[in-house]
Tab-separated table of C-alpha atoms (C1' of nucleotides) in Angstrom:
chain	number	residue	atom	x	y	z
A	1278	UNK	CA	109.950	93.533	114.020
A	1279	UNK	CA	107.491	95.747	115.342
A	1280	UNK	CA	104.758	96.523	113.055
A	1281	UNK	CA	100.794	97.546	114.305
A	1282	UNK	CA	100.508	94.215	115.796
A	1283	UNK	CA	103.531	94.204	118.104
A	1284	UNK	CA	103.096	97.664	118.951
A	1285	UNK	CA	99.590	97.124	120.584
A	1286	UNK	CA	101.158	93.802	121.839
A	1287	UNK	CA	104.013	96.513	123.896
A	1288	UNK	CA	100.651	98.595	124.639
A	1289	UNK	CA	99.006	95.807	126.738
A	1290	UNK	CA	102.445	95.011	128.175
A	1291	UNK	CA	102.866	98.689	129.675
A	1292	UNK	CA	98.965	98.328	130.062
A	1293	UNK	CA	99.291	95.038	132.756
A	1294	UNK	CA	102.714	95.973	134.012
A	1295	UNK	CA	103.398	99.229	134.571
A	1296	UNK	CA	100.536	101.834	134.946
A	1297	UNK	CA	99.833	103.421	138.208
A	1298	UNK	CA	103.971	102.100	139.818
A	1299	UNK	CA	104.903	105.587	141.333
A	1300	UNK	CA	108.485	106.720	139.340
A	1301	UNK	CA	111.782	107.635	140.934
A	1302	UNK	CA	113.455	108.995	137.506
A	1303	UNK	CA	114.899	107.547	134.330
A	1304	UNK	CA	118.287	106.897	132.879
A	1305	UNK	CA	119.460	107.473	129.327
A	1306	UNK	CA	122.236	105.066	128.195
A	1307	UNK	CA	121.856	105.423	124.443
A	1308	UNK	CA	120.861	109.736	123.849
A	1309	UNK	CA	120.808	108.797	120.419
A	1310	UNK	CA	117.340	107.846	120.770
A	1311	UNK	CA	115.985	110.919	122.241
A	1312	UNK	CA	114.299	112.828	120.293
A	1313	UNK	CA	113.331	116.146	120.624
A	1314	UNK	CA	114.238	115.601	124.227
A	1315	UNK	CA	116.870	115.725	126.631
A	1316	UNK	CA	117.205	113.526	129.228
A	1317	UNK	CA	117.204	116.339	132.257
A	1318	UNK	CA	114.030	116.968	130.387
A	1319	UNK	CA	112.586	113.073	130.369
A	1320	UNK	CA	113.367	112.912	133.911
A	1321	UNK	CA	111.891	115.888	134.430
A	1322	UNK	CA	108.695	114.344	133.273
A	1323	UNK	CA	109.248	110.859	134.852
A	1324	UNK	CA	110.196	112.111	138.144
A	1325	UNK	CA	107.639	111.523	140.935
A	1326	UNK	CA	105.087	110.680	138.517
A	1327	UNK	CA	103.823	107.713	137.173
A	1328	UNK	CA	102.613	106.361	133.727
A	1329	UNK	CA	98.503	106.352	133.253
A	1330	UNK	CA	97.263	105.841	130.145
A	1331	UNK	CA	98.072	104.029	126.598
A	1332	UNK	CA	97.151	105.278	123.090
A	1333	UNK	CA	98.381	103.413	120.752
A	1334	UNK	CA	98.867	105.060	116.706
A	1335	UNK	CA	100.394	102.784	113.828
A	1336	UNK	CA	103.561	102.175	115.258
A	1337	UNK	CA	103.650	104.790	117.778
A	1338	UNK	CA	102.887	103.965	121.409
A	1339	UNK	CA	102.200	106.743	123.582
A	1340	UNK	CA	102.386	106.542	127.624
A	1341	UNK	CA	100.719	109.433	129.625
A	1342	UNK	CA	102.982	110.637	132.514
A	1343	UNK	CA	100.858	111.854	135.903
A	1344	UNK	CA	102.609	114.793	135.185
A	1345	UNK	CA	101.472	115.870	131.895
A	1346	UNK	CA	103.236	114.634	129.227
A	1347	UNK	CA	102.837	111.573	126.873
A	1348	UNK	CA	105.895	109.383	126.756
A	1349	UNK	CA	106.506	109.149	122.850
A	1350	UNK	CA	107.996	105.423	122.085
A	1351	UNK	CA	109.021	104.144	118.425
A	1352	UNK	CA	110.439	100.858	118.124
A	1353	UNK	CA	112.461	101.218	115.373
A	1354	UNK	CA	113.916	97.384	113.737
A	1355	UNK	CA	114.707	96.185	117.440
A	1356	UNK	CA	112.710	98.328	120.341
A	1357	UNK	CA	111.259	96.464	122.891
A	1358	UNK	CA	109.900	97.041	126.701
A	1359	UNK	CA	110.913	94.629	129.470
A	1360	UNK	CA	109.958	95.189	133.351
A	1361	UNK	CA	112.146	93.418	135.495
A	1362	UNK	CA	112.845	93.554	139.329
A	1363	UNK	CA	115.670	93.897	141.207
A	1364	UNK	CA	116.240	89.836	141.473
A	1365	UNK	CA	115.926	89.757	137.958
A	1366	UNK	CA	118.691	90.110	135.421
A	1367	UNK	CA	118.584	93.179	133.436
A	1368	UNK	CA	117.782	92.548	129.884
A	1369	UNK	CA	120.477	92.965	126.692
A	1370	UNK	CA	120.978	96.633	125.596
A	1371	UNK	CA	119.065	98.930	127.038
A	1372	UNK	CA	118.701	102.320	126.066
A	1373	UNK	CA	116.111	103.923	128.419
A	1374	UNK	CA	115.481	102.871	131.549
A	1375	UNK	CA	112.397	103.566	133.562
A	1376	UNK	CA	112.653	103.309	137.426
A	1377	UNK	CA	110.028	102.776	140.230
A	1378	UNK	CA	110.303	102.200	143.818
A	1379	UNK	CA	112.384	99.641	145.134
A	1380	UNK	CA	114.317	98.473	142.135
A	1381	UNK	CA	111.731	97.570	139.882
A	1382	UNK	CA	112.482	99.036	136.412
A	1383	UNK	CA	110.959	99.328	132.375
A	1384	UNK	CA	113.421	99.120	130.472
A	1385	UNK	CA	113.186	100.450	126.750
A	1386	UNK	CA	115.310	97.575	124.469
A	1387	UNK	CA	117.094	98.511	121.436
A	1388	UNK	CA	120.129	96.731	119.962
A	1389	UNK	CA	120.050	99.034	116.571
A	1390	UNK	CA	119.104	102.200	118.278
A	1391	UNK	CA	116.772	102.796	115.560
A	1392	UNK	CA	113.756	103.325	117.822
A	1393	UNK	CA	113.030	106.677	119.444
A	1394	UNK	CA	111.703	108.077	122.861
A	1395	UNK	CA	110.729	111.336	123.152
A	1396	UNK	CA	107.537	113.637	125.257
A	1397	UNK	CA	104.741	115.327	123.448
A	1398	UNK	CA	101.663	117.411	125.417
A	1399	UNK	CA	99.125	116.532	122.622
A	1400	UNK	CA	99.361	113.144	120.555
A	1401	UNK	CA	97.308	114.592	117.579
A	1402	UNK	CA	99.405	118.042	117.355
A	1403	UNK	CA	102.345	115.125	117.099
A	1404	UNK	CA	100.788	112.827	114.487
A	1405	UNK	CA	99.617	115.912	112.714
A	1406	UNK	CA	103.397	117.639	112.792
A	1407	UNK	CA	104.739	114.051	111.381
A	1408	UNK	CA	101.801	113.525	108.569
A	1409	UNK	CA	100.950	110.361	109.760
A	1410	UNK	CA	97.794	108.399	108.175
A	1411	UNK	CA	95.203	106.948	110.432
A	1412	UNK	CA	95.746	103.859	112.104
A	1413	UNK	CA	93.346	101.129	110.239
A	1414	UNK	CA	92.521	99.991	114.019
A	1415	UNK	CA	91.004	102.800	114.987
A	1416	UNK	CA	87.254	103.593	115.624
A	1417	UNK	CA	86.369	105.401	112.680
A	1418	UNK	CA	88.515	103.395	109.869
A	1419	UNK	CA	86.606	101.258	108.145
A	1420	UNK	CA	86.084	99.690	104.447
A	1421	UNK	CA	85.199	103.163	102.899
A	1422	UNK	CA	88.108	104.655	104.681
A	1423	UNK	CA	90.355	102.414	103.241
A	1424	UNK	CA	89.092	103.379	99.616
A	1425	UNK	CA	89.614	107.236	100.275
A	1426	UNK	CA	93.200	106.518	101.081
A	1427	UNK	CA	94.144	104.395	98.263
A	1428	UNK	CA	91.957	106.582	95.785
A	1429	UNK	CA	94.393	108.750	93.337
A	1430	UNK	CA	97.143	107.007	94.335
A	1431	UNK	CA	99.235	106.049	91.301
A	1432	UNK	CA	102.251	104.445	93.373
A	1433	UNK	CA	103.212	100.346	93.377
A	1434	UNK	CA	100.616	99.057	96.263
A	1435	UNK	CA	103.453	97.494	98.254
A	1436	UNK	CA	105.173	101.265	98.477
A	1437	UNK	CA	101.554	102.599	99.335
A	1438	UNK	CA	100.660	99.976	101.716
A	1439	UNK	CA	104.271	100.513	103.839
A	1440	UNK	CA	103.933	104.674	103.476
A	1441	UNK	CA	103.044	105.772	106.922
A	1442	UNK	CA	101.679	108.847	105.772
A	1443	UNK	CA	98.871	106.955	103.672
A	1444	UNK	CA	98.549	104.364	106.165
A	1445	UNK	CA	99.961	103.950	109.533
A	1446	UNK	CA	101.349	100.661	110.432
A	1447	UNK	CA	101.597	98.544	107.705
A	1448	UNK	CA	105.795	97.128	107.614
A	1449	UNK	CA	107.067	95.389	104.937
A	1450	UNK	CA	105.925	91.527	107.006
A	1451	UNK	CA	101.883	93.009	106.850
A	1452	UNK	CA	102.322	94.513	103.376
A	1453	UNK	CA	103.456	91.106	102.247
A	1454	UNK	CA	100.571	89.104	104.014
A	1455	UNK	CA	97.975	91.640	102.909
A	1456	UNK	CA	99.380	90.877	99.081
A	1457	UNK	CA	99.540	87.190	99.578
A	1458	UNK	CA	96.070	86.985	100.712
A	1459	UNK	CA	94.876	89.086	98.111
A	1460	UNK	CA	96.517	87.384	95.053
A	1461	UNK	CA	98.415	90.954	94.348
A	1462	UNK	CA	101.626	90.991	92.923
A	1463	UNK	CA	104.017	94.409	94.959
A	1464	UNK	CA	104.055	96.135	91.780
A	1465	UNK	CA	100.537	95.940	90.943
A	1466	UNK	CA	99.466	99.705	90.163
A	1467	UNK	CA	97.199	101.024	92.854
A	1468	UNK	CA	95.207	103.371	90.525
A	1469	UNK	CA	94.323	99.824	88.429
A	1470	UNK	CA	92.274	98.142	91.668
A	1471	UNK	CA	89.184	97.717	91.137
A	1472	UNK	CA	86.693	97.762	94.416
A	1473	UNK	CA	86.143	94.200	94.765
A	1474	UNK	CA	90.392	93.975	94.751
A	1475	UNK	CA	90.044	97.041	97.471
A	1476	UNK	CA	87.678	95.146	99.567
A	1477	UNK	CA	89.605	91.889	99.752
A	1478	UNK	CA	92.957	93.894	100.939
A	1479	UNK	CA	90.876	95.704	103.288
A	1480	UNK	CA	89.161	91.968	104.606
A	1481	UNK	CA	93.307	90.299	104.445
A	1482	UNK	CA	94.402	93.026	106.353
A	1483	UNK	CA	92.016	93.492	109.004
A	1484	UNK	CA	92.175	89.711	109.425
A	1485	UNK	CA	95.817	89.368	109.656
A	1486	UNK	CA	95.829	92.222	112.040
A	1487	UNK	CA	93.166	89.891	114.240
A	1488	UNK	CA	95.387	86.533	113.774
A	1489	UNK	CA	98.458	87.969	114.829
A	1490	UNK	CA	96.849	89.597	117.745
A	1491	UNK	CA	95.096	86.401	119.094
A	1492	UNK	CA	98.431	84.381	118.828
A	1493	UNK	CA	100.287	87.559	120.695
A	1494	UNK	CA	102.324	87.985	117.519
A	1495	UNK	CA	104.045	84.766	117.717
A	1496	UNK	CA	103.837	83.906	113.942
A	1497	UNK	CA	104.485	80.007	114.332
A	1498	UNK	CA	100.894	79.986	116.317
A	1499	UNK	CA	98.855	81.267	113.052
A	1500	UNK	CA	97.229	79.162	110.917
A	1501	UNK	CA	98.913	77.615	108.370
A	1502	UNK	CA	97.387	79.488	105.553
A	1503	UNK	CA	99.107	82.433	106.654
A	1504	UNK	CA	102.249	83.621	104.632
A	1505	UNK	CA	104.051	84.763	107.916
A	1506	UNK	CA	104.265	81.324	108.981
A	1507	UNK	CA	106.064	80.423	105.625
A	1508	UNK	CA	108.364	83.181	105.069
A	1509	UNK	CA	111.648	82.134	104.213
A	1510	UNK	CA	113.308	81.190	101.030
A	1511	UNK	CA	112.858	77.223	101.051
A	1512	UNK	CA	108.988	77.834	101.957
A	1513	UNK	CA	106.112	76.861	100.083
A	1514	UNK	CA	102.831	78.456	99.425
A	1515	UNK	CA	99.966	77.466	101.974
A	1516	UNK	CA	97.865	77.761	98.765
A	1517	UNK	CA	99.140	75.749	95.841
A	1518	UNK	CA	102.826	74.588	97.532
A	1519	UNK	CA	104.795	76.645	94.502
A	1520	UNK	CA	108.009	77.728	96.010
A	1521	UNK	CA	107.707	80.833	97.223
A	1522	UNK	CA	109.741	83.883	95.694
A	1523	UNK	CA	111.775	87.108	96.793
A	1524	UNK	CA	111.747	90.403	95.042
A	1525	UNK	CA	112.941	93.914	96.037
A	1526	UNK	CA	110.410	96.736	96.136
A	1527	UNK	CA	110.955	100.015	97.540
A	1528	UNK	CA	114.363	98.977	98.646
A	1529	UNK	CA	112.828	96.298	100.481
A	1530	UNK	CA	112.588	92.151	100.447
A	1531	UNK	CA	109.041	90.858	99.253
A	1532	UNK	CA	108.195	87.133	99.790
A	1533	UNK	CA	105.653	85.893	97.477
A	1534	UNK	CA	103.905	83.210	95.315
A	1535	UNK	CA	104.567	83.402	91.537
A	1536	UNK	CA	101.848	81.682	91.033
A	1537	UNK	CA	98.971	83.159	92.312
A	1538	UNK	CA	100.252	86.876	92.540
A	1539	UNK	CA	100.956	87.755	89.107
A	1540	UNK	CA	101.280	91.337	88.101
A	1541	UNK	CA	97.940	93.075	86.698
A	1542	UNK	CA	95.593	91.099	88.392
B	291	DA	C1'	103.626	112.909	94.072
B	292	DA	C1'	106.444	108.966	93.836
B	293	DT	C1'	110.708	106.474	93.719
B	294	DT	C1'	115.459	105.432	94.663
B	295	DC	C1'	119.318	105.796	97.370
B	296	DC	C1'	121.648	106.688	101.607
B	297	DT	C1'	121.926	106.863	106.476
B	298	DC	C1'	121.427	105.817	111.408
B	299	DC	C1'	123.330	101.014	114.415
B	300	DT	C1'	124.296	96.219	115.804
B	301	DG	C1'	123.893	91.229	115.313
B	302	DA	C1'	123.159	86.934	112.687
B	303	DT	C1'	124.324	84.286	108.974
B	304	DA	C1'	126.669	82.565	104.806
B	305	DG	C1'	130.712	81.902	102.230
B	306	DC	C1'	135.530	81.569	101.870
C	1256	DT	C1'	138.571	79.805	113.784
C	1257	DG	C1'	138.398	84.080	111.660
C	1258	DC	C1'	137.505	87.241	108.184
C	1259	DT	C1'	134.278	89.649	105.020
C	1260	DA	C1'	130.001	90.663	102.796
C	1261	DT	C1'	125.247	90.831	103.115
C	1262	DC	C1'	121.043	91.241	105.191
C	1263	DA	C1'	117.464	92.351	108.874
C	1264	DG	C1'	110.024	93.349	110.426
C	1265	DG	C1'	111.855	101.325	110.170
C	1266	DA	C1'	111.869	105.739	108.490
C	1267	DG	C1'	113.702	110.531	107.490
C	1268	DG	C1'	116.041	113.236	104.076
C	1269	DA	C1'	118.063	114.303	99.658
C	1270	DA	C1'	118.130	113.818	94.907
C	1271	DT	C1'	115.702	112.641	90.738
DNA sequence: AATTCCTCCTGATAGC
DNA sequence: TGCTATCAGGAGGAAT
C-alpha cells in the first residue's frame, strides 16, 4: 500500500512516537530485508542512541540515529511501523524490531518482506546512488518542474508516472487517480500532452496527494469524486456512473472510466 | 530509453 | 473443507 501519502503518514508516526526514546538495540527476525547492512552493524547504530530527525523522499523514509546514521526504511507491498509497550501485544510479522527502555518497542511490519531497512551517512549520496527523481512534495517542485520531467519522454504516462527515477512516489493507486482526474487514458503517449493536459495532472496530483493526507490515507474518508474510493471491479465512475474498467499496463492493474479516459485525448 | 518479464514473499480470495 | 490458481498499493535486474 504505501505510496507518498502513506509514507509521510509512517513519517509523522515515528515523528509523534518515537523521536528522542533513548535505544537499547534492535533485533532482526527477517535479514532478508537488510540491505546493505548487517544486523551487528544496525545495532551498532541503534545502540545507546536514539532516533532524531525525519526526512521523508518518495517512498523512502529516513530516521536519523543520535549516532550518525540515517535509518533507511522502504515499505515495500506490506511495511508498516507499530510502537507498542510491553502490555501490549506485539503486532503480526515483524521483521525489525526497535527497542527502548523498559519494553517499549518500534516494530518494522512486513508480511511480504518486500520492504527494506538499511543505514546511509548522507540521504542525497543515497538517492543520488539509486537515481531517484525528486519527490513532487518537496520545496522546490512545482508546476514547471513537473514539465521538465515529463519533457522528452516518449513512454505510456502511466509507466512514466510509476518510474521512480522520473518521479518519486507515484504507485500504481496515485498513477490511476492522477489519470482519472485528468480524463487520460494509461497509454496515452507522454510526448503528445499538451501544457494545459500537463497542468491538470500536475493540479490532480498535487490535490490527491492533499486529500489523502487530510483523511490520514484512509481512502473511504475522501470525497466521493475520488477514484480511490471506487476502485474495485463492480464500481462506478464518480463522474458519469459508467462502470468502471481494468486494464494491464506495465505489468500492472489500471482501474478506469471508458468513458471519459479515452486514448489520445 | 523504454518495455516486458521474472523474481523476491505471504495472505486473501475465487472457483472447483 | 480443502485444494489450486490468481492476484495484491513495489522495484531491481535481465532481456529485448
Amino acid at each position: 500500500m504505501p505510496e507518498l501519502p502513506e509514507v509521510e503518514m509512517r513519517r509523522r508516526y515515528v515523528e509523534t512516537h518515537a523521536l528522542h526514546r533513548p535505544l537499547q538495540g534492535a533485533r532482526v527476525f527477517a535479514p532478508s530485508v537488510l540491505n546493505g547492512v548487517s544486523t551487528r552493524a544496525l545495532q551498532r547504530a541503534v545502540n545507546g542512541g536514539s532516533f532524531e530527525t525525519t526526512h521523508r523522499h518518495g517512498k523512502w523514509l529516513f530516521v536519523q540515529l543520535s549516532t550518525g546514521p540515517w535509518l533507511v526504511l522502504h515499505f515495500g507491498m506490506t511495511g508498516n511501523l507499530r510502537c507498542y509497550g510491553l502490555n501490549d501485544d506485539s503486532p503480526a510479522y515483524v521483521r525489525v524490531r526497535f527497542d527502548f527502555a523498559r519494553g517499549a518497542s518500534l516494530a518494522f511490519t512486513d508480511p511480504r518482506k518486500f520492504g527494506e531497512v538499511g543505514l546511509t551517512t548522507d540521504i542525497q549520496a543515497f538517492l543520488a546512488s539509486r537515481k531517484w527523481g525528486p519527490d513532487p512534495t518537496q520545496p522546490g517542485f512545482d508546476r514547471s518542474t513537473f514539465h521538465q520531467i515529463l519533457r522528452g519522454r516518449t513512454g505510456a504516462l502511466k509507466g512514466v508516472l510509476m518510474n521512480q527515477r522520473v518521479i518519486a512516489g507515484i504507485g500504481n493507486l496515485y498513477a490511476d487517480e492522477m489519470l482519472f482526474q485528468a480524463g487520460l487514458h494509461p497509454d496515452t503517449r507522454v510526448a503528445s500532452l499538451k501544457t494545459a493536459t500537463i497542468d491538470r495532472l500536475y493540479e490532480g496530483m498535487m490535490e490527491i496527494f492533499q486529500a489523502s493526507l487530510a483523511v490520514g490515507t484512509d481512502y473511504e474518508s475522501l470525497p466521493p469524486r475520488f477514484l480511490l474510493r471506487h476502485r474495485n471491479y463492480t464500481g462506478a465512475c464518480p463522474k458519469c456512473g459508467a462502470n468502471l474498467a481494468t486494464c494491464k499496463t506495465a505489468g500492472r492493474t489500471t482501474y478506469y472510466c471508458p468513458r471519459h479516459q479515452r486514448r489520445h485525448s
